[in-house]
Short mmCIF file of C-alpha atoms in Angstrom, two decimals:
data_model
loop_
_atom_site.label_atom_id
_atom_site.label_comp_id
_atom_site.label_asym_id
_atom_site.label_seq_id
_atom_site.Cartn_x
_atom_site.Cartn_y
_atom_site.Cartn_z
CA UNK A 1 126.59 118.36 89.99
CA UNK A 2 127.79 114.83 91.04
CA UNK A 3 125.10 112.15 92.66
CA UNK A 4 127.26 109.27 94.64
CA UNK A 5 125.55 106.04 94.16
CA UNK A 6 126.27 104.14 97.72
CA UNK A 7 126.93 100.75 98.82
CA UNK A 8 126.62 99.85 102.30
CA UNK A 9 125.56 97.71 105.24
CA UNK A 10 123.39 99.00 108.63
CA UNK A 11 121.68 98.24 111.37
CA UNK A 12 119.42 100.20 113.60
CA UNK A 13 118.39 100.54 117.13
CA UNK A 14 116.50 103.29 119.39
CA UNK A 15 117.89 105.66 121.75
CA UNK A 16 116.55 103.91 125.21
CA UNK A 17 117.70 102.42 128.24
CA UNK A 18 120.79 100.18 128.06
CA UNK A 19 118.70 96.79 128.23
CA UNK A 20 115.91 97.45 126.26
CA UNK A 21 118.43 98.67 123.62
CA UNK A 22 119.52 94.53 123.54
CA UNK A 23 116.08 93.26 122.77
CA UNK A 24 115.22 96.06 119.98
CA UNK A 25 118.72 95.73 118.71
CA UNK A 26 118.25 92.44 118.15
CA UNK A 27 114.73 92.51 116.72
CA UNK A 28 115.66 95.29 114.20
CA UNK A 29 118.80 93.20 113.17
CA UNK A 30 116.49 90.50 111.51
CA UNK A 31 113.34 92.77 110.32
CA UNK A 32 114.57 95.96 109.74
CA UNK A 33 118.32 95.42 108.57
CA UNK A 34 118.22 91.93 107.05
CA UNK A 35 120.52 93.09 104.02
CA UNK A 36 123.58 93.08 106.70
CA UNK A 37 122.59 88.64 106.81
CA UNK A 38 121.65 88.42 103.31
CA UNK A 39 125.18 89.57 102.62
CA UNK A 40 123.23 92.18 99.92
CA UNK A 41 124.49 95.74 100.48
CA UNK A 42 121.66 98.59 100.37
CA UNK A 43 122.17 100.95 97.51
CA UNK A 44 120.80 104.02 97.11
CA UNK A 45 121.46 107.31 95.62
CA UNK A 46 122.57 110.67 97.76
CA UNK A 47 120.81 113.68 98.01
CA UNK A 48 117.90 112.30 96.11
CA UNK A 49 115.28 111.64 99.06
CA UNK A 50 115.50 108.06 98.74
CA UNK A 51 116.77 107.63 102.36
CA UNK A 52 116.12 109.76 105.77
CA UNK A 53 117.68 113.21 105.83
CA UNK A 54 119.85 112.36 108.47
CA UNK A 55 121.55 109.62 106.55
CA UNK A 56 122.11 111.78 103.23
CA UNK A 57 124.11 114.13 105.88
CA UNK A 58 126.14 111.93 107.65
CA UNK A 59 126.99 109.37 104.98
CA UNK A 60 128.49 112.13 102.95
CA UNK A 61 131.12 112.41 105.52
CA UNK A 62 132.57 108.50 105.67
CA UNK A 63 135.43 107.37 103.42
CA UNK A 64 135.64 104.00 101.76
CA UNK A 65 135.65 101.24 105.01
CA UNK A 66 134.59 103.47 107.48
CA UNK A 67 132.02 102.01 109.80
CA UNK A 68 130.02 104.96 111.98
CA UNK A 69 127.24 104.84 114.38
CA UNK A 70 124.85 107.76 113.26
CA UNK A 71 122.69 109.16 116.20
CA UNK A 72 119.81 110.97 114.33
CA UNK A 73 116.70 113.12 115.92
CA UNK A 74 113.24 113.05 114.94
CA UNK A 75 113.55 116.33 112.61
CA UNK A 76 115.69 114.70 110.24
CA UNK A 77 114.31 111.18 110.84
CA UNK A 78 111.52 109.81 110.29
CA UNK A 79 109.87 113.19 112.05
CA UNK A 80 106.08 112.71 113.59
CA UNK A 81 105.03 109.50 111.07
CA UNK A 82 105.03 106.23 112.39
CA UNK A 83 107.17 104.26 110.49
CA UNK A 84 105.18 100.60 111.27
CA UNK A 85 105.73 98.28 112.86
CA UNK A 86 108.78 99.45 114.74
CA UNK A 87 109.33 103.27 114.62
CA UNK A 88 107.34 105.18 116.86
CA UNK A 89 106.56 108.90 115.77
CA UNK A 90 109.17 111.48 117.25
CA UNK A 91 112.05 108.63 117.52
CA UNK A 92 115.77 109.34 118.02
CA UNK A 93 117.21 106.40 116.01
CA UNK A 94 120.87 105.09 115.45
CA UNK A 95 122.36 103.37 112.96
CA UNK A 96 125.40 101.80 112.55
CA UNK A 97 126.89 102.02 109.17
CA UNK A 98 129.54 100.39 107.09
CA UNK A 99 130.30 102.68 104.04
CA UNK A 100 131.18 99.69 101.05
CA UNK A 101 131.78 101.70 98.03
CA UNK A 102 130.26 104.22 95.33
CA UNK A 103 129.72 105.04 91.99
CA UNK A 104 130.63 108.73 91.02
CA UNK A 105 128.04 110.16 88.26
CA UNK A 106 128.43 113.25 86.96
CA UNK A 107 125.57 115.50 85.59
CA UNK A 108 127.17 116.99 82.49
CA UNK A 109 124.44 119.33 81.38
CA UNK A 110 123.50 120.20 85.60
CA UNK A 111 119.71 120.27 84.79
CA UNK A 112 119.21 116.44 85.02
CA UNK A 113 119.17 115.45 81.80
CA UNK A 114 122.52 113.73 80.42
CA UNK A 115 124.21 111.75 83.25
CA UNK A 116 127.61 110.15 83.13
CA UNK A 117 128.98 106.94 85.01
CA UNK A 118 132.92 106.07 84.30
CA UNK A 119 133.56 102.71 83.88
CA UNK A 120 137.00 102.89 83.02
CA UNK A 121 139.41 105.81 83.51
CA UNK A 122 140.77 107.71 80.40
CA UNK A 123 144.01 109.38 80.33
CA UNK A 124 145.42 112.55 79.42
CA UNK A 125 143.74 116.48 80.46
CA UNK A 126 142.76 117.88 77.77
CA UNK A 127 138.97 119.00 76.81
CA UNK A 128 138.15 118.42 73.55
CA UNK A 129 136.94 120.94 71.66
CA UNK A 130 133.95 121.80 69.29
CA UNK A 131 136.35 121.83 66.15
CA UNK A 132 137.68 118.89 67.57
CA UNK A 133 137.28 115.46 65.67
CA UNK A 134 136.80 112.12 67.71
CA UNK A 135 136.73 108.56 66.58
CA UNK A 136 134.50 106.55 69.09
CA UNK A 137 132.69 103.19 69.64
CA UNK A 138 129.23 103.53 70.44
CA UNK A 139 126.22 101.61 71.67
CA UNK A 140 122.59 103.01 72.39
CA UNK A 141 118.87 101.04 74.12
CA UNK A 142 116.54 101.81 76.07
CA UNK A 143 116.18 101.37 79.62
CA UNK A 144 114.70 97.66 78.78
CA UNK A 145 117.70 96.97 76.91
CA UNK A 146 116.79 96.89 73.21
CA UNK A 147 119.20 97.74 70.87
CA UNK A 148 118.71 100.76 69.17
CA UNK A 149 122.26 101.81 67.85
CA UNK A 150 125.49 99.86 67.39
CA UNK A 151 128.99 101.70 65.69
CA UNK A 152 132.11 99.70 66.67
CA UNK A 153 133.94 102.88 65.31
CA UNK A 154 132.93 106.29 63.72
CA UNK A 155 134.40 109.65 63.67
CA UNK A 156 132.74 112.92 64.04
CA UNK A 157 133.11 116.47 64.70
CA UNK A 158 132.21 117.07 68.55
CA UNK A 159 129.94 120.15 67.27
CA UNK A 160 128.56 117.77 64.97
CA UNK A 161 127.40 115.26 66.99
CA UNK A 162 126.44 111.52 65.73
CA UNK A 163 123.25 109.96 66.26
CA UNK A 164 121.97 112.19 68.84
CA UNK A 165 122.86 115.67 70.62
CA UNK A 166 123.27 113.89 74.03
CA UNK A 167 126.38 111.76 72.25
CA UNK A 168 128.59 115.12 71.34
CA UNK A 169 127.49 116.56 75.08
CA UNK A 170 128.81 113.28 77.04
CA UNK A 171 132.18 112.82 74.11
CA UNK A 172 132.80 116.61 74.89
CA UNK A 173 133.26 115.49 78.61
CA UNK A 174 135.74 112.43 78.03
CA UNK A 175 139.61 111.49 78.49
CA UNK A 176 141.17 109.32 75.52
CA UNK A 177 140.49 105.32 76.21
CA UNK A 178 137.51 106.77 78.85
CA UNK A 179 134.63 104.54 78.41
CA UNK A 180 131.48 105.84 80.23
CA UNK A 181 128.06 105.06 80.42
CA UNK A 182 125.92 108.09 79.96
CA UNK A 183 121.99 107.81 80.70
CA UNK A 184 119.80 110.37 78.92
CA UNK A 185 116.28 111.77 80.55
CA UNK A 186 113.54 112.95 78.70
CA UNK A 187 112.21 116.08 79.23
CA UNK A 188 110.21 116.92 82.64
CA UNK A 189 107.04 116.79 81.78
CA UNK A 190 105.42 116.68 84.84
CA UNK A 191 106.78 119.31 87.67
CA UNK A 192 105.94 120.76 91.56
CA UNK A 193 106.98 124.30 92.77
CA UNK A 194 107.06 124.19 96.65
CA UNK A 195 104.84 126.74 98.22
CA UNK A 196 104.37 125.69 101.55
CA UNK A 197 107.73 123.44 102.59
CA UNK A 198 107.11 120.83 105.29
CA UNK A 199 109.72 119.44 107.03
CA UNK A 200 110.38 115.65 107.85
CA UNK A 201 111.32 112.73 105.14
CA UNK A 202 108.48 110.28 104.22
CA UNK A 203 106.80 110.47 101.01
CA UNK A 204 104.13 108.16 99.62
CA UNK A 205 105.46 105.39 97.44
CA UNK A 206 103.83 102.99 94.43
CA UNK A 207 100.18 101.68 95.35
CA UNK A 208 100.10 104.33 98.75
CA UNK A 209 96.84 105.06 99.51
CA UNK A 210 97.09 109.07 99.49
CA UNK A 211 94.73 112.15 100.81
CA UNK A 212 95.00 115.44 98.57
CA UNK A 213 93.28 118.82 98.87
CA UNK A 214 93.66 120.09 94.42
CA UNK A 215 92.19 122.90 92.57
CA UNK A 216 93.41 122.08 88.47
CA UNK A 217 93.49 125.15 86.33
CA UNK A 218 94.10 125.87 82.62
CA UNK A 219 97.20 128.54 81.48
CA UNK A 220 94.28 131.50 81.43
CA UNK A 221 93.62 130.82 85.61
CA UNK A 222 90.01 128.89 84.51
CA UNK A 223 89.04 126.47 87.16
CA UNK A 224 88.48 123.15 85.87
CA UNK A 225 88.22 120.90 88.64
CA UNK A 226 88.13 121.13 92.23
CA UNK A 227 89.09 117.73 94.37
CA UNK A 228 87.57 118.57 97.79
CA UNK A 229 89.90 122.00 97.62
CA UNK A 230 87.69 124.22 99.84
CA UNK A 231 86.06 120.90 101.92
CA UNK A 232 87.00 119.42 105.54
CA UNK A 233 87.37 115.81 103.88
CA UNK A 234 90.17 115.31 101.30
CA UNK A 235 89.86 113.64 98.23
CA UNK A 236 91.59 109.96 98.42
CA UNK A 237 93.02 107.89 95.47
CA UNK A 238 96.30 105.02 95.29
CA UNK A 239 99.50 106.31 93.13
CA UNK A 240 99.93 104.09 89.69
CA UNK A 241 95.94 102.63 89.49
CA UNK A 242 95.08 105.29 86.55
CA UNK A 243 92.30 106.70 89.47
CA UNK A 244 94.06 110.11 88.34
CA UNK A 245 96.29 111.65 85.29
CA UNK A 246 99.50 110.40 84.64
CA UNK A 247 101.73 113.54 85.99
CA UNK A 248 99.55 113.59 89.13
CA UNK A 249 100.44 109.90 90.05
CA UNK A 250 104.04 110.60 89.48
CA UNK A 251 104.49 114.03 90.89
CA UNK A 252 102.46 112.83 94.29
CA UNK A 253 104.91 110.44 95.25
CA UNK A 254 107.56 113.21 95.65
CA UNK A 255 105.50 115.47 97.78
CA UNK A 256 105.96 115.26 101.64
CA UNK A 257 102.38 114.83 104.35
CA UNK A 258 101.26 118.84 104.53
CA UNK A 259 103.57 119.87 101.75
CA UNK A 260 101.50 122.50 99.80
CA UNK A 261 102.48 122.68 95.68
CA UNK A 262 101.58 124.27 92.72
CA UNK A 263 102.11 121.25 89.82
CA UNK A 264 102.91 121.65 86.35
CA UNK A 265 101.77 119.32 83.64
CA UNK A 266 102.69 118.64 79.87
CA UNK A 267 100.14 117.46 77.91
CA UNK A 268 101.46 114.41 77.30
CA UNK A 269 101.35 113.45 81.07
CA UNK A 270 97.46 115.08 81.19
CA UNK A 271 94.53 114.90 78.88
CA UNK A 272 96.53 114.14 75.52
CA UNK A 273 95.42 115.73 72.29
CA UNK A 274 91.76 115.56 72.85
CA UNK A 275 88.86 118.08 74.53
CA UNK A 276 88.43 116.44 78.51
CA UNK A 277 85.20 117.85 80.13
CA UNK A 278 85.97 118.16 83.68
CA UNK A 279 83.58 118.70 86.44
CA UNK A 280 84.02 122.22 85.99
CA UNK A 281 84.81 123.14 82.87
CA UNK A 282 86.57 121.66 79.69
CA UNK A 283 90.00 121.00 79.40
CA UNK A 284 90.73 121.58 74.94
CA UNK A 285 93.36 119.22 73.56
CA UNK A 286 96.65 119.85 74.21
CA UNK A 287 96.79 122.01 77.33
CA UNK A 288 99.29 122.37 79.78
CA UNK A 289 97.22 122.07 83.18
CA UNK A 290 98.15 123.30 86.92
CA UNK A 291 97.30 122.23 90.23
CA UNK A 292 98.01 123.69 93.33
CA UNK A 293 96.73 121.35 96.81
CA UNK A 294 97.92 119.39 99.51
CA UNK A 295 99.29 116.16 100.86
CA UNK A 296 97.37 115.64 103.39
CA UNK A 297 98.05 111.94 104.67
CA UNK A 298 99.22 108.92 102.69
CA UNK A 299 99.50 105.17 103.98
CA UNK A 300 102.53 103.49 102.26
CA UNK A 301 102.21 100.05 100.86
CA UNK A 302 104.82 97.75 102.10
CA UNK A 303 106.67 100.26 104.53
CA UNK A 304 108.28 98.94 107.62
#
């Protein structure tokens, strides 16, 4: 699998009459698509739901330079939400795009865990193999930057491994002279299963005020809570104020309005090690924990 991070510049208008076009044009060119006069390119990453459908589709199909004027419908817009203070629900929009540059990175494992960014090319063909023994140069932090393992040369086995098992997967993938930059993921620990898709593009982001229908059940089907599940009014709380567990607030913010799921929930990312009474029953330490509901409205913070 291969994610494309994207560099480029846009600016947006609606589909309308010729001179109302002008005014709008000109409007969105200062509110909406100020990177284009900052001189900052947007970046974001394909196929991950970060932009509007239509944009993951069509931006696929540009080369390097290529400016484009993308004419997208509603469906694969911005659908039936209003997009304040500018995009009315049901809008045709069009963008004109400037395709700067991107970033190939690989998935080497294809189940999101170990991803690989080249920055510089190797050369030669030839995969290395498990018997195979590799002298490398090595560096490891975390994503805040600390240091957490320095070798300016060691040599290993590739079945072996050094340090960690994510260092033999990512050396197993590499030319001689390649130097990468892998990023590992921990495990999922918090998950959705889709079983009612939605259609459409928006999904609440951090500090959204959001509207959910949930029913949360232990691994032997025992009800533990119910959050307005069988009631006319849904239950409201904002994504990232601890008003809910940990895998909730970051599962919710991939979940479209009227998207129906059945979530999945490690401890860790739950009730922890310890007994939780709920309003329905008691959740013992260490449980995985499901919850099947619905989105059924959000209001972004900060959306424009």
């Amino acid at each position: 699998m291969i994610f494309e991070y994207l560099y480029l510049h846009f600016c947006s208008w609606f589909g309308c009459s010729v001179s109302t076009a002008t005014v709008i044009f000109e409007y969105l060119h200062l509110h909406f698509c100020s990177w284009r006069y900052r001189g900052t390119p947007f970046k974001f990453k394909l196929g991950e739901g970060q932009v509007i459908k239509g944009w993951d589709e069509g931006i696929k199909t540009m080369k390097k330079g290529e400016k484009a004027l993308f004419t997208i419908p509603p469906e694969i817009a911005y659908g039936e939400s209003r997009a304040p203070p500018t995009i009315s629900p049901n809008a045709t929009l069009q963008f004109e795009v400037e395709l700067l540059s991107w970033i190939s990175i690989k998935d080497i494992c294809k189940d999101g865990r170990i991803f690989k960014e080249i920055l510089v090319e190797g050369e030669g063909w030839k995969n290395l193999k498990d018997l195979d023994e590799v002298f490398v140069k090595y560096e490891a932090r975390f994503e805040d930057g600390t240091l957490v393992s320095k070798f300016d040369g060691v040599e290993f086995p590739v079945k072996d491994g050094y340090f960690c098992p994510a260092l033999s997967k990512a050396v197993k993938t590499m030319e001689k002279g390649e130097k990468v930059l892998p990023t590992v993921k921990p495990q999922c620990q918090a998950r959705k299963m889709i079983l009612k898709e939605r259609e459409g593009y928006d999904r609440p982001n951090d500090g959204a005020l959001v509207k959910v229908k949930l029913m949360g059940k232990l691994q032997d089907e025992t009800v533990f809570v119910k959050k307005r599940y069988d009631e006319e009014e849904p239950f409201e709380f904002k994504i990232d104020e601890e008003q809910v567990i940990d895998g909730l607030d970051r599962v919710v913010k991939k979940i479209k309005k009227r998207e129906v799921s059945l979530i999945t929930i490690q401890p860790e990312y739950a009730f922890g090690l310890s007994d939780a009474p709920q309003e329905l029953a008691i959740v013992p330490g260490n449980s995985i924990v499901y919850y099947e509901g619905e989105l059924v409205s959000f209001e972004k913070v900060g959306a424009l």
